[in-house]
Short mmCIF file of C-alpha atoms in Angstrom, two decimals:
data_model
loop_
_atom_site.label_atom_id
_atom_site.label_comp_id
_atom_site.label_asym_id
_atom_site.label_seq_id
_atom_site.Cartn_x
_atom_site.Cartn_y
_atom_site.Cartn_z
CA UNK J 1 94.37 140.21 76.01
CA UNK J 2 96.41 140.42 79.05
CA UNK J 3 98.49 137.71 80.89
CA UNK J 4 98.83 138.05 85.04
CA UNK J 5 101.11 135.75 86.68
CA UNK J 6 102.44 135.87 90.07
CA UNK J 7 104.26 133.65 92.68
CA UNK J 8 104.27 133.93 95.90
CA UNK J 9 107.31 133.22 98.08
CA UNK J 10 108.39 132.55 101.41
CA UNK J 11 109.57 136.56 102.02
CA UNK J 12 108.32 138.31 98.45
CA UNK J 13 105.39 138.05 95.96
CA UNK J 14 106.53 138.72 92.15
CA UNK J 15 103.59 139.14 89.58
CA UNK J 16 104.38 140.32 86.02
CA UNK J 17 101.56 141.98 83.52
CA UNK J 18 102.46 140.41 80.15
CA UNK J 19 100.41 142.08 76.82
CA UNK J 20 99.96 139.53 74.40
CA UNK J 21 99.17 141.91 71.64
CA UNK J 22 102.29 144.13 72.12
CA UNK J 23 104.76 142.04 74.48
CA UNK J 24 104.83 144.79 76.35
CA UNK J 25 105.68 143.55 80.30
CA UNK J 26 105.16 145.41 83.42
CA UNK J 27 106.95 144.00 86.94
CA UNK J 28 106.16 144.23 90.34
CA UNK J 29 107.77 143.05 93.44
CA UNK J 30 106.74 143.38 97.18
CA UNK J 31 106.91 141.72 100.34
CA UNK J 32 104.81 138.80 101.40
CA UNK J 33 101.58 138.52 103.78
CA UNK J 34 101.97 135.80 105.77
CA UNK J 35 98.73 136.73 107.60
CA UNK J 36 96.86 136.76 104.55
CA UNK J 37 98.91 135.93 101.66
CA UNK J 38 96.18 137.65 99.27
CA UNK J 39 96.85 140.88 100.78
CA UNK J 40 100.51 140.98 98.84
CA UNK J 41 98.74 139.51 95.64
CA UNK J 42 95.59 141.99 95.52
CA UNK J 43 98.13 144.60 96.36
CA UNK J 44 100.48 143.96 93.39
CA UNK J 45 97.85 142.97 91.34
CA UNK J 46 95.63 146.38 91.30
CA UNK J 47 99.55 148.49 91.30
CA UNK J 48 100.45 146.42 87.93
CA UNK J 49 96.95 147.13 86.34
CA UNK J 50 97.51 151.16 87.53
CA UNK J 51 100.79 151.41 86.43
CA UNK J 52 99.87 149.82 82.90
CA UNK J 53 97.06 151.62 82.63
CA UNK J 54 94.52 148.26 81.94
CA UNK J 55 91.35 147.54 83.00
CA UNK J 56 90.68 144.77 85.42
CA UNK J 57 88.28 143.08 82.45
CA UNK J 58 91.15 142.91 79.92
CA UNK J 59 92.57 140.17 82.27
CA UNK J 60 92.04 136.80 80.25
CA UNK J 61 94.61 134.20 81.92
CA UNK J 62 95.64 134.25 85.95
CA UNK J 63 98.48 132.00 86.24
CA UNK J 64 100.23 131.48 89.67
CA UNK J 65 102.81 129.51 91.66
CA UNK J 66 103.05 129.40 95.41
CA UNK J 67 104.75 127.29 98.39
CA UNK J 68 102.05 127.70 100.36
CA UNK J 69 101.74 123.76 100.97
CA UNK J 70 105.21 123.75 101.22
CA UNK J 71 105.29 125.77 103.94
CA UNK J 72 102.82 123.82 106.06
CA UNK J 73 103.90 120.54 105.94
CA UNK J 74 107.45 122.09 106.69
CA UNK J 75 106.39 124.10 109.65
CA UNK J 76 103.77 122.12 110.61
CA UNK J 77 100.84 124.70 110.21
CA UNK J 78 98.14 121.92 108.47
CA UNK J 79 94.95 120.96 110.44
CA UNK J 80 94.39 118.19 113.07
CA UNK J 81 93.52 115.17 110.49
CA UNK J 82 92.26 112.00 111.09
CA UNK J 83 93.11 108.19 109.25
CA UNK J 84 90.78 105.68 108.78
CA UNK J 85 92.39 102.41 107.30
CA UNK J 86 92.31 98.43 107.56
CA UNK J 87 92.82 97.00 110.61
CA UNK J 88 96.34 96.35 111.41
CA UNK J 89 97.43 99.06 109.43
CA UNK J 90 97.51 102.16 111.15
CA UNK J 91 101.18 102.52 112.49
CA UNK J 92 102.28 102.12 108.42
CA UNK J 93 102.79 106.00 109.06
CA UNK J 94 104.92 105.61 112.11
CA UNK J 95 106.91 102.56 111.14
CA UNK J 96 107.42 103.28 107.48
CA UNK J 97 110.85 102.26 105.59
CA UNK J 98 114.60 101.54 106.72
CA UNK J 99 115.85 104.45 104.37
CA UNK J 100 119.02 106.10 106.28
CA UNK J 101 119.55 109.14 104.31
CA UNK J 102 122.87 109.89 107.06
CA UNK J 103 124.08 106.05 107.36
CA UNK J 104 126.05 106.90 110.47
CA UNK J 105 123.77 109.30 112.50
CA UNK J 106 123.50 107.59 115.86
CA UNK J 107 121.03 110.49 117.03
CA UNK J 108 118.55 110.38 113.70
CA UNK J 109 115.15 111.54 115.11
CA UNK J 110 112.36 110.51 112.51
CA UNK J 111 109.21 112.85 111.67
CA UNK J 112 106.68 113.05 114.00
CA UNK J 113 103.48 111.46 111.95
CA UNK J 114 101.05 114.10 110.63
CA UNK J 115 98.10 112.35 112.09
CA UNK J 116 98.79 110.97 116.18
CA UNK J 117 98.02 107.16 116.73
CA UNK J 118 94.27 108.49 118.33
CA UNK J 119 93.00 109.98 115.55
CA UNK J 120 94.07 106.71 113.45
CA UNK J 121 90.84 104.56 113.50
CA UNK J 122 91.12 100.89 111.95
CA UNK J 123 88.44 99.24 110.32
CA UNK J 124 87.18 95.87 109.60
CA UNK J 125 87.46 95.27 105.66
CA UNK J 126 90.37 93.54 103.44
CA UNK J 127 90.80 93.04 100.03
CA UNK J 128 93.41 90.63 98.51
CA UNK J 129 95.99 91.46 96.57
CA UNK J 130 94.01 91.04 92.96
CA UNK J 131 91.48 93.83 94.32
CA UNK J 132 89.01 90.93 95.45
CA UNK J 133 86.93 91.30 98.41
CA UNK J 134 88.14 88.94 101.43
CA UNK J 135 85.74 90.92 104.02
CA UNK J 136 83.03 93.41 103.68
CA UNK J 137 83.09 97.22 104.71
CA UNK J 138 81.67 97.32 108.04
CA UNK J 139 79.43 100.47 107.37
CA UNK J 140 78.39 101.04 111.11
CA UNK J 141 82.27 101.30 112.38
CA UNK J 142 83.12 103.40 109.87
CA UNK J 143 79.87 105.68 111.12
CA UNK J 144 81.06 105.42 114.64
CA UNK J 145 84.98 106.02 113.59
CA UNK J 146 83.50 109.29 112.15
CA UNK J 147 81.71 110.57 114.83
CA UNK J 148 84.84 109.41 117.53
CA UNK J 149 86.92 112.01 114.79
CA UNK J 150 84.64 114.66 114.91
CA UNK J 151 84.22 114.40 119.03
CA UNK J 152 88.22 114.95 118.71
CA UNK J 153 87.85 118.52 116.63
CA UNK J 154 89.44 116.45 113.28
CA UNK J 155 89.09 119.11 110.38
CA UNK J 156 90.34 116.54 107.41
CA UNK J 157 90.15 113.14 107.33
CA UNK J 158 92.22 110.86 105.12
CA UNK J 159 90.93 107.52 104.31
CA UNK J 160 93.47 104.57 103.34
CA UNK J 161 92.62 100.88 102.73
CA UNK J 162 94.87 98.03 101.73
CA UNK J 163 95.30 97.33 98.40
CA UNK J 164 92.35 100.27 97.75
CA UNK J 165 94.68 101.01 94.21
CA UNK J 166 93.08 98.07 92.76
CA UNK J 167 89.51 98.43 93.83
CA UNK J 168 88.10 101.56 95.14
CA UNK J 169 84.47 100.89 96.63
CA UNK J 170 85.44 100.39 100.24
CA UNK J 171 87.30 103.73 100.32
CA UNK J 172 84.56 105.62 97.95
CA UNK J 173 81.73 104.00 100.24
CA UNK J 174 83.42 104.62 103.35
CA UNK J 175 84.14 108.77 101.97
CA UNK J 176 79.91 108.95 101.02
CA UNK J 177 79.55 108.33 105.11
CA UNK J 178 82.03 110.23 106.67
CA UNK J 179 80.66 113.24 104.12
CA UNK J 180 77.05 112.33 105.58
CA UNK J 181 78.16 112.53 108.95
CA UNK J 182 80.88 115.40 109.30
CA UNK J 183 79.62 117.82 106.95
CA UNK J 184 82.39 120.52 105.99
CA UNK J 185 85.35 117.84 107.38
CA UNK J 186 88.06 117.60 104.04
CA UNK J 187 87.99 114.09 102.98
CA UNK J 188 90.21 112.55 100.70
CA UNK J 189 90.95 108.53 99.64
CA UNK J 190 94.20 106.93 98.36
CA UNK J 191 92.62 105.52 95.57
CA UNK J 192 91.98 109.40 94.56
CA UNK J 193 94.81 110.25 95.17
CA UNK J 194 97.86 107.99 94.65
CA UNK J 195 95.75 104.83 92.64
CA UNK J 196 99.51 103.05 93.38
CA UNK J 197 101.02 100.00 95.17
CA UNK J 198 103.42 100.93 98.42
CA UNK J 199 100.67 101.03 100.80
CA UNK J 200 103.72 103.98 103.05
CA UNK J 201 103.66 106.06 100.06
CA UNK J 202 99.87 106.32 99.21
CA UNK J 203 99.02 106.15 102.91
CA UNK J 204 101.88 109.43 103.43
CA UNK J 205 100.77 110.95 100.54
CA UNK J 206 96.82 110.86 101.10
CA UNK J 207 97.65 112.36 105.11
CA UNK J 208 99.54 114.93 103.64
CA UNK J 209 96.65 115.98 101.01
CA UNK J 210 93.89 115.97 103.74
CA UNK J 211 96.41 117.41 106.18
CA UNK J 212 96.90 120.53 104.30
CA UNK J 213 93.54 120.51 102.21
CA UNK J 214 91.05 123.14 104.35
CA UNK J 215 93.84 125.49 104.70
CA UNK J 216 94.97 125.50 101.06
CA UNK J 217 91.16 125.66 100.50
CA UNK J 218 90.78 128.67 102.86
CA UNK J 219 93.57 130.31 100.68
CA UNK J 220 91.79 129.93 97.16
CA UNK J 221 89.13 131.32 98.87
CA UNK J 222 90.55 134.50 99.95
CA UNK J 223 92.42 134.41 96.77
CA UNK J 224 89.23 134.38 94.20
CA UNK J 225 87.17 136.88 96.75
CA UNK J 226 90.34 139.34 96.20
CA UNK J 227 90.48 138.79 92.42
CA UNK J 228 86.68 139.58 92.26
CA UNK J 229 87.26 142.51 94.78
CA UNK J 230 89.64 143.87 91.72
CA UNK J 231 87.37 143.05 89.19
CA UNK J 232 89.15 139.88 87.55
CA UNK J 233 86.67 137.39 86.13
CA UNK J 234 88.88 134.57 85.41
CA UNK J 235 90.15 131.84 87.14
CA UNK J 236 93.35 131.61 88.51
CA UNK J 237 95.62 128.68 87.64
CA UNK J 238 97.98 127.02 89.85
CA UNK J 239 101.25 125.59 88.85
CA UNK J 240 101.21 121.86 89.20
CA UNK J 241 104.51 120.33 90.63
CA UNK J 242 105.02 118.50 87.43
CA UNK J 243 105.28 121.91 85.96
CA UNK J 244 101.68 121.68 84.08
CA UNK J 245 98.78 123.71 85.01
CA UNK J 246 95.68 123.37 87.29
CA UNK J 247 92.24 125.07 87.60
CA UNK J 248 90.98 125.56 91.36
CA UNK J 249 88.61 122.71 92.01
CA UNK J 250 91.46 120.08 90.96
CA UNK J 251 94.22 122.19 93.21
CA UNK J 252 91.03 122.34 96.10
CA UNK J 253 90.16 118.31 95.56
CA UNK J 254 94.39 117.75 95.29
CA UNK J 255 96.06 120.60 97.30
CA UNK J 256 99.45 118.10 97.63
CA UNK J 257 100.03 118.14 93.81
CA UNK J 258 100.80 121.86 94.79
CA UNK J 259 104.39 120.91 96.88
CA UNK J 260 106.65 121.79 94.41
CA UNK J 261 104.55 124.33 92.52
CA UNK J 262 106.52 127.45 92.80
CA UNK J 263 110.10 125.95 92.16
CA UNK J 264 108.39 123.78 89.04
CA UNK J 265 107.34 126.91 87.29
CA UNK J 266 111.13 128.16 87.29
CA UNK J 267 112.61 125.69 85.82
CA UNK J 268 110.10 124.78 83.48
CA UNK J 269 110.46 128.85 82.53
CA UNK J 270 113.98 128.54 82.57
CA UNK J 271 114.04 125.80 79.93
CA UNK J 272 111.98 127.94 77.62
CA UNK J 273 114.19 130.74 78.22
CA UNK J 274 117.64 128.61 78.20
CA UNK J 275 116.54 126.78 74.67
CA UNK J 276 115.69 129.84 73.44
CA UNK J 277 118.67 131.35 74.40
CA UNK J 278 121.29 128.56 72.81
CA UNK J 279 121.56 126.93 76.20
CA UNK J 280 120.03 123.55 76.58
CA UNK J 281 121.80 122.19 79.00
CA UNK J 282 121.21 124.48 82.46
CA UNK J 283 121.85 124.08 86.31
CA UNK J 284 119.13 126.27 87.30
CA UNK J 285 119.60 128.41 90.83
CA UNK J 286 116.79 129.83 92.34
CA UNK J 287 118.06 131.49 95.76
CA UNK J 288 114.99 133.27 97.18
CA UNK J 289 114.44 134.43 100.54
CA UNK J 290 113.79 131.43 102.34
CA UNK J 291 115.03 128.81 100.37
CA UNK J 292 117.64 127.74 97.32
CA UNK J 293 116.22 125.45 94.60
CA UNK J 294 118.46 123.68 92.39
CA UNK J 295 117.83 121.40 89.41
CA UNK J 296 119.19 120.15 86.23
CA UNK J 297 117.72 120.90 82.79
CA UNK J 298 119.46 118.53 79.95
CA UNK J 299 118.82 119.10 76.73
CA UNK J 300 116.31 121.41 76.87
CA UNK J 301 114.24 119.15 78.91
CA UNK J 302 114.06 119.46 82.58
CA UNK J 303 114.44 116.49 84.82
CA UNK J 304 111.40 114.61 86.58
CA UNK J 305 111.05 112.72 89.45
CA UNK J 306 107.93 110.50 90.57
CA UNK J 307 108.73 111.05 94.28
CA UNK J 308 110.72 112.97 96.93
CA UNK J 309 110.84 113.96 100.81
CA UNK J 310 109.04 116.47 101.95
CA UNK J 311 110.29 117.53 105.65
CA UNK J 312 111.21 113.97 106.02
CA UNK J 313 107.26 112.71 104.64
CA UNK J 314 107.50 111.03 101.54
CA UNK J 315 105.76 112.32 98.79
CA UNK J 316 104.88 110.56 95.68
CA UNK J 317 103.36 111.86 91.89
CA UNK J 318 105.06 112.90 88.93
CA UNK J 319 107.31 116.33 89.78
CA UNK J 320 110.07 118.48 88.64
CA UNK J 321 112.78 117.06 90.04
CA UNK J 322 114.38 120.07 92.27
CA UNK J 323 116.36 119.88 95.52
CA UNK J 324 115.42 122.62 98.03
CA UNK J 325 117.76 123.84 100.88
CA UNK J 326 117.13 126.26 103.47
CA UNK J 327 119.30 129.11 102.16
CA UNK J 328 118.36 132.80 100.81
CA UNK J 329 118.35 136.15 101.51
CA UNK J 330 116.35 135.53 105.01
CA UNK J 331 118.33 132.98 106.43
CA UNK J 332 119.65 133.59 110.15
CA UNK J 333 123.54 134.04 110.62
CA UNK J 334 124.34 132.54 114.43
CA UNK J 335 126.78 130.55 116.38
CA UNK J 336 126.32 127.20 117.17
CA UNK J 337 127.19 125.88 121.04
CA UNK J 338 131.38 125.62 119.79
CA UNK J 339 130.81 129.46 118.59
CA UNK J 340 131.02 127.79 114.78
CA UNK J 341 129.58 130.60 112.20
CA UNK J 342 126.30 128.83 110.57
CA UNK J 343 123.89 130.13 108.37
CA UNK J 344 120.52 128.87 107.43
CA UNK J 345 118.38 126.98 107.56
CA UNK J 346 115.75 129.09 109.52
CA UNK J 347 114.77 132.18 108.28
CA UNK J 348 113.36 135.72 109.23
CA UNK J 349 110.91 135.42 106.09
CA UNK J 350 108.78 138.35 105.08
CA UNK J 351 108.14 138.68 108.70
CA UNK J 352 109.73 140.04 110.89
CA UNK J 353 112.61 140.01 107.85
CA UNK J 354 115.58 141.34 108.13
CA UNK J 355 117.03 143.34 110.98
CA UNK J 356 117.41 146.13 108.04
CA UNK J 357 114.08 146.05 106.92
CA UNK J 358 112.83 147.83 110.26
CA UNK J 359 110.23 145.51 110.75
CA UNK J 360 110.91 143.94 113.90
CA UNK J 361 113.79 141.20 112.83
CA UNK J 362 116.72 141.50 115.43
CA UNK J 363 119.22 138.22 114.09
CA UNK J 364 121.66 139.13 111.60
CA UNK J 365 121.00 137.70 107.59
CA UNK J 366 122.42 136.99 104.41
CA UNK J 367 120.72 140.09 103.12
CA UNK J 368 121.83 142.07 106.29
CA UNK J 369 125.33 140.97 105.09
CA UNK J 370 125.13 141.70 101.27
CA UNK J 371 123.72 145.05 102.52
CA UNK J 372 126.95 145.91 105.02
CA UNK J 373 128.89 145.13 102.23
CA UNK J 374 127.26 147.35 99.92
CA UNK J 375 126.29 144.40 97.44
CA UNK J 376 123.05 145.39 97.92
CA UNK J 377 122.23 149.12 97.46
CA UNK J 378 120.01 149.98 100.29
CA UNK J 379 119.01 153.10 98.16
CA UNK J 380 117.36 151.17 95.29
CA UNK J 381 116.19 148.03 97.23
CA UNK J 382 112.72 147.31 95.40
CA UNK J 383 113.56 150.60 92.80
CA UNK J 384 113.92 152.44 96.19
CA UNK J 385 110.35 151.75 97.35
CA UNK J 386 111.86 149.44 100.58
CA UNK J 387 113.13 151.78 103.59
CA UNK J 388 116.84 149.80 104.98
CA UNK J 389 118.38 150.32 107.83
CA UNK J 390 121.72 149.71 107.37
CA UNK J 391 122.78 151.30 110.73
CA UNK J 392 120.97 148.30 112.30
CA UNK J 393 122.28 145.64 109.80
CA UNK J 394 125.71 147.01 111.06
CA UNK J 395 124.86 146.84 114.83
CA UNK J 396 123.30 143.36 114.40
CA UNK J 397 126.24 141.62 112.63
CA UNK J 398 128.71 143.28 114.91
CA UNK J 399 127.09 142.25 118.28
CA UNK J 400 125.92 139.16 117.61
CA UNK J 401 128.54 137.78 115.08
CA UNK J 402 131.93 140.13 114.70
CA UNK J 403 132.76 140.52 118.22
CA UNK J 404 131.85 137.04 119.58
CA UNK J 405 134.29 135.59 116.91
CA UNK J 406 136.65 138.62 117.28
CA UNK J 407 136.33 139.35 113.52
CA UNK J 408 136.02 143.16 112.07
CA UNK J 409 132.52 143.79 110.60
CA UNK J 410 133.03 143.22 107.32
CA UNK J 411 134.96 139.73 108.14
CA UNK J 412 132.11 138.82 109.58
CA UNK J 413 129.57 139.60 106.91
CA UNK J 414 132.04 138.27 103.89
CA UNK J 415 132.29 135.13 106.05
CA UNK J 416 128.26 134.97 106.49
CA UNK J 417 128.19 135.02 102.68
CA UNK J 418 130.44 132.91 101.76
CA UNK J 419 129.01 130.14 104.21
CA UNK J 420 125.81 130.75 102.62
CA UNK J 421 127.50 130.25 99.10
CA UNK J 422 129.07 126.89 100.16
CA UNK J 423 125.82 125.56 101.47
CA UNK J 424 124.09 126.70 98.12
CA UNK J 425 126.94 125.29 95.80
CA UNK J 426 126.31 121.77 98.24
CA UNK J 427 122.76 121.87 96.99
CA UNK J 428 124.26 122.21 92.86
CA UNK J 429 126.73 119.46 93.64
CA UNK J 430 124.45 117.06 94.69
CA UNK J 431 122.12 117.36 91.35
CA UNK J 432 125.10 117.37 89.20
CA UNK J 433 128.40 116.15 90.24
CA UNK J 434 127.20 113.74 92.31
CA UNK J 435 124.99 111.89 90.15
CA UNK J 436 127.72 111.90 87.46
CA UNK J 437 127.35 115.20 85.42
CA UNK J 438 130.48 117.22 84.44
CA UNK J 439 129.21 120.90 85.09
CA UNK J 440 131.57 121.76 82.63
CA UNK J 441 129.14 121.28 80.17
CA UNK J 442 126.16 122.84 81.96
CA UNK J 443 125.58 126.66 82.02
CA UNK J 444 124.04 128.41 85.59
CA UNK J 445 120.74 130.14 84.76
CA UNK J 446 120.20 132.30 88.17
CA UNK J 447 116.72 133.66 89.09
CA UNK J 448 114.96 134.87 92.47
CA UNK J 449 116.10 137.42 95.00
CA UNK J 450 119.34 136.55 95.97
CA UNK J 451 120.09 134.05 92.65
CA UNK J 452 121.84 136.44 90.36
CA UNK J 453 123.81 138.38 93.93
CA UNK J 454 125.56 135.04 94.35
CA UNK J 455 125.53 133.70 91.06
CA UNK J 456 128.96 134.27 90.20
CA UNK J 457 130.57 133.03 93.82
CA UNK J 458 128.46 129.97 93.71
CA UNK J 459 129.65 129.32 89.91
CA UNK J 460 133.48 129.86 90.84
CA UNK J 461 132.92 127.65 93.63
CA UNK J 462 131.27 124.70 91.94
CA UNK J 463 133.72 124.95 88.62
CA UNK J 464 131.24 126.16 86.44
CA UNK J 465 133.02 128.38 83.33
#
């Protein structure tokens, strides 16, 4: 039998073709779609079977990890979703918690709420705090809040009642008429999906699972319709953010468990490997293109967390724990109003990329840097399948960077890097130093892109032996 697994990333897909008989492994690496992210995957996908010489029906297991999710509750690209919860609840979302992650930051701006105040619909209904019933459902408001959603063009439709963890009928009744009445509209309760007290947390959880359900839906889609295209009969798997495994229907009905999916399967893989290797206890680095994800692995065990932020929404379920910056091999080099060199967080991502990739980019990168300085080869980039244009990696950092700060070209590419490598040794620091761990005793297991390329600065840096 034969193994597929693939993740998809921010600015690159990876997929590996593993042979269980032999152990025989075949690689592939190209850049992402972000039009249609099964473009890269069917791509890669029918050039691993080709090059391993396997037929599409020997595939047995489809495994895959993606921040796809991510990505949309970051950049905002989920659907217009409605709430429907008891009355006097509908600003939980807006007023949430007094949690000051910067204690002294006069100009904090919270997150704008997934769902806007008119497409939040309150109903009569209550339960008490045992799960007993204080006032019925009213059945013909929740008909009426259903058709007001669907007159506003709501594709997904998140349903929340008070103390719903303890008794679910209101919320399941109220789902059976919304499905009656908006057929194809994603709709999702908070019983389903975070059965928990902390009526913010289950409320921002359940938005952000209807928010980016259709889409993530619309993606499986594409994906299976590709995989048959190929002629692969099994089922893809998704990587849950607990590390763990889904099949489609559960990652369709629970598209949120998906947030962390991607960055879960590395460390869980690097814990294997690290054990394995006579290294239990690991700081693992994965720098890819559009993001750094750090986290701790002691004792051969990786560390968990039951919630986290998500672009300032709070997020709660079981969960590697991993802290994600916005630094890799995509993010922008600029100059801030007091001409101050910064790079990250945004990114050129697969597209446009890079200004060297040719592809459209036109602000200066980390790779664009790595590439001036020769620490990438733009001969063998991607085994010397990628065209680079180093001329314009040159031009790009010197315009827009070198001459600005009056700096030679390569001054101003070093310094790009090694403000990239401080903000990536921040992100190590604060799962290990900060919460008490001597890193002395902790060995750095580098994957992705642009890990193992800054691997040894970011080790020096953080005092890592």
């Amino acid at each position: 039998m034969h193994r597929i697994g693939f993740d998809v990333g921010g600015t690159f897909t990876d997929l590996t073709l593993h042979n269980t008989a032999t152990g025989a492994l075949h690689h592939f690496k190209l850049p992402s779609t972000p039009a249609d992210l099964s473009d890269a995957i069917a791509s890669g996908i029918g050039t691993l079977l080709c090059q391993a010489g396997v037929s599409p029906s020997a595939v047995g297991f489809v495994g895959h990890g993606t921040t796809v999710a991510t990505n949309m509750v970051i950049e905002h690209r989920g659907v217009r979703t409605g709430l429907i919860t008891t009355r006097g609840f509908r600003d939980v979302l807006e007023i949430g918690r007094q949690v000051r992650p910067n204690l002294y930051d006069y100009t904090v701006r919270t997150p704008v709420p997934l769902v806007p105040r008119e497409h939040r619909i309150e109903m009569r209904e209550r339960l008490d705090a045992s799960g007993a019933v204080l006032q019925a459902l009213d059945e013909d408001a929740v008909a009426a809040a259903a058709d007001a959603l669907g007159a506003q063009g709501v594709q997904a439709i998140a349903i929340c009642f008070l103390h719903a963890y303890l008794n679910d009928a209101h919320e399941r009744r109220a789902a059976e008429i919304v499905r009656q009445r908006l057929l194809g509209v994603f709709v999702c309760t908070s019983s389903e999906v975070l059965p928990e007290f902390r009526e913010f947390e289950r409320f921002s959880t359940t938005v952000i699972n209807a928010y980016i359900g259709p889409r993530v839906d619309r993606y499986l889609h594409r994906l299976l319709a590709r995989l048959a295209e190929l002629g692969v009969a099994t089922q893809p798997y998704t990587i849950h953010s607990n590390g763990g495994l889904m099949p489609v229907e559960t990652v369709r009905r629970f598209p949120v468990r998906t947030c962390l999916s991607g960055p879960a399967a590395g460390v869980v893989g690097a814990a294997i490997v690290g054990r394995e290797a006579g290294f239990p206890n690991l700081i693992t680095f994965d720098a890819g293109g559009t993001s750094t994800d750090v986290s701790l692995v002691e004792r051969g065990q990786p560390a968990f967390a039951t919630s986290r932020m998500i672009a300032g929404y709070p997020v709660r379920m079981p969960m590697v724990d991993v802290h994600v910056i916005g630094a890799g091999g995509g993010s922008l080099a600029w100059l801030d109003d007091a001409g101050a060199l910064k790079v990250g967080p945004s990114s050129a991502g697969a597209d446009p990329g890079p200004v060297a990739y040719g592809c459209g980019g036109d602000k200066p990168t980390l790779t664009d840097a790595n590439i001036v300085l020769h620490r990438l080869d733009p001969e063998v980039l991607l085994g010397g399948r990628m065209w680079v244009d180093e001329g314009a990696a040159r031009r790009a950092i010197q315009e827009q960077i070198a001459s600005p700060l009056g700096l030679s070209l390569e001054q101003a590419a070093l310094g790009i890097i090694r403000i990239a490598v401080a903000n990536m040794s921040r992100a190590i620091r604060a799962v290990s130093t900060e919460k008490g761990y001597d890193v002395g005793g902790f060995a750095l297991f580098a994957y992705g892109g642009a890990g193992p390329l800054h691997a040894a600065a970011v080790a020096a840096e953080c005092g890592i032996t």
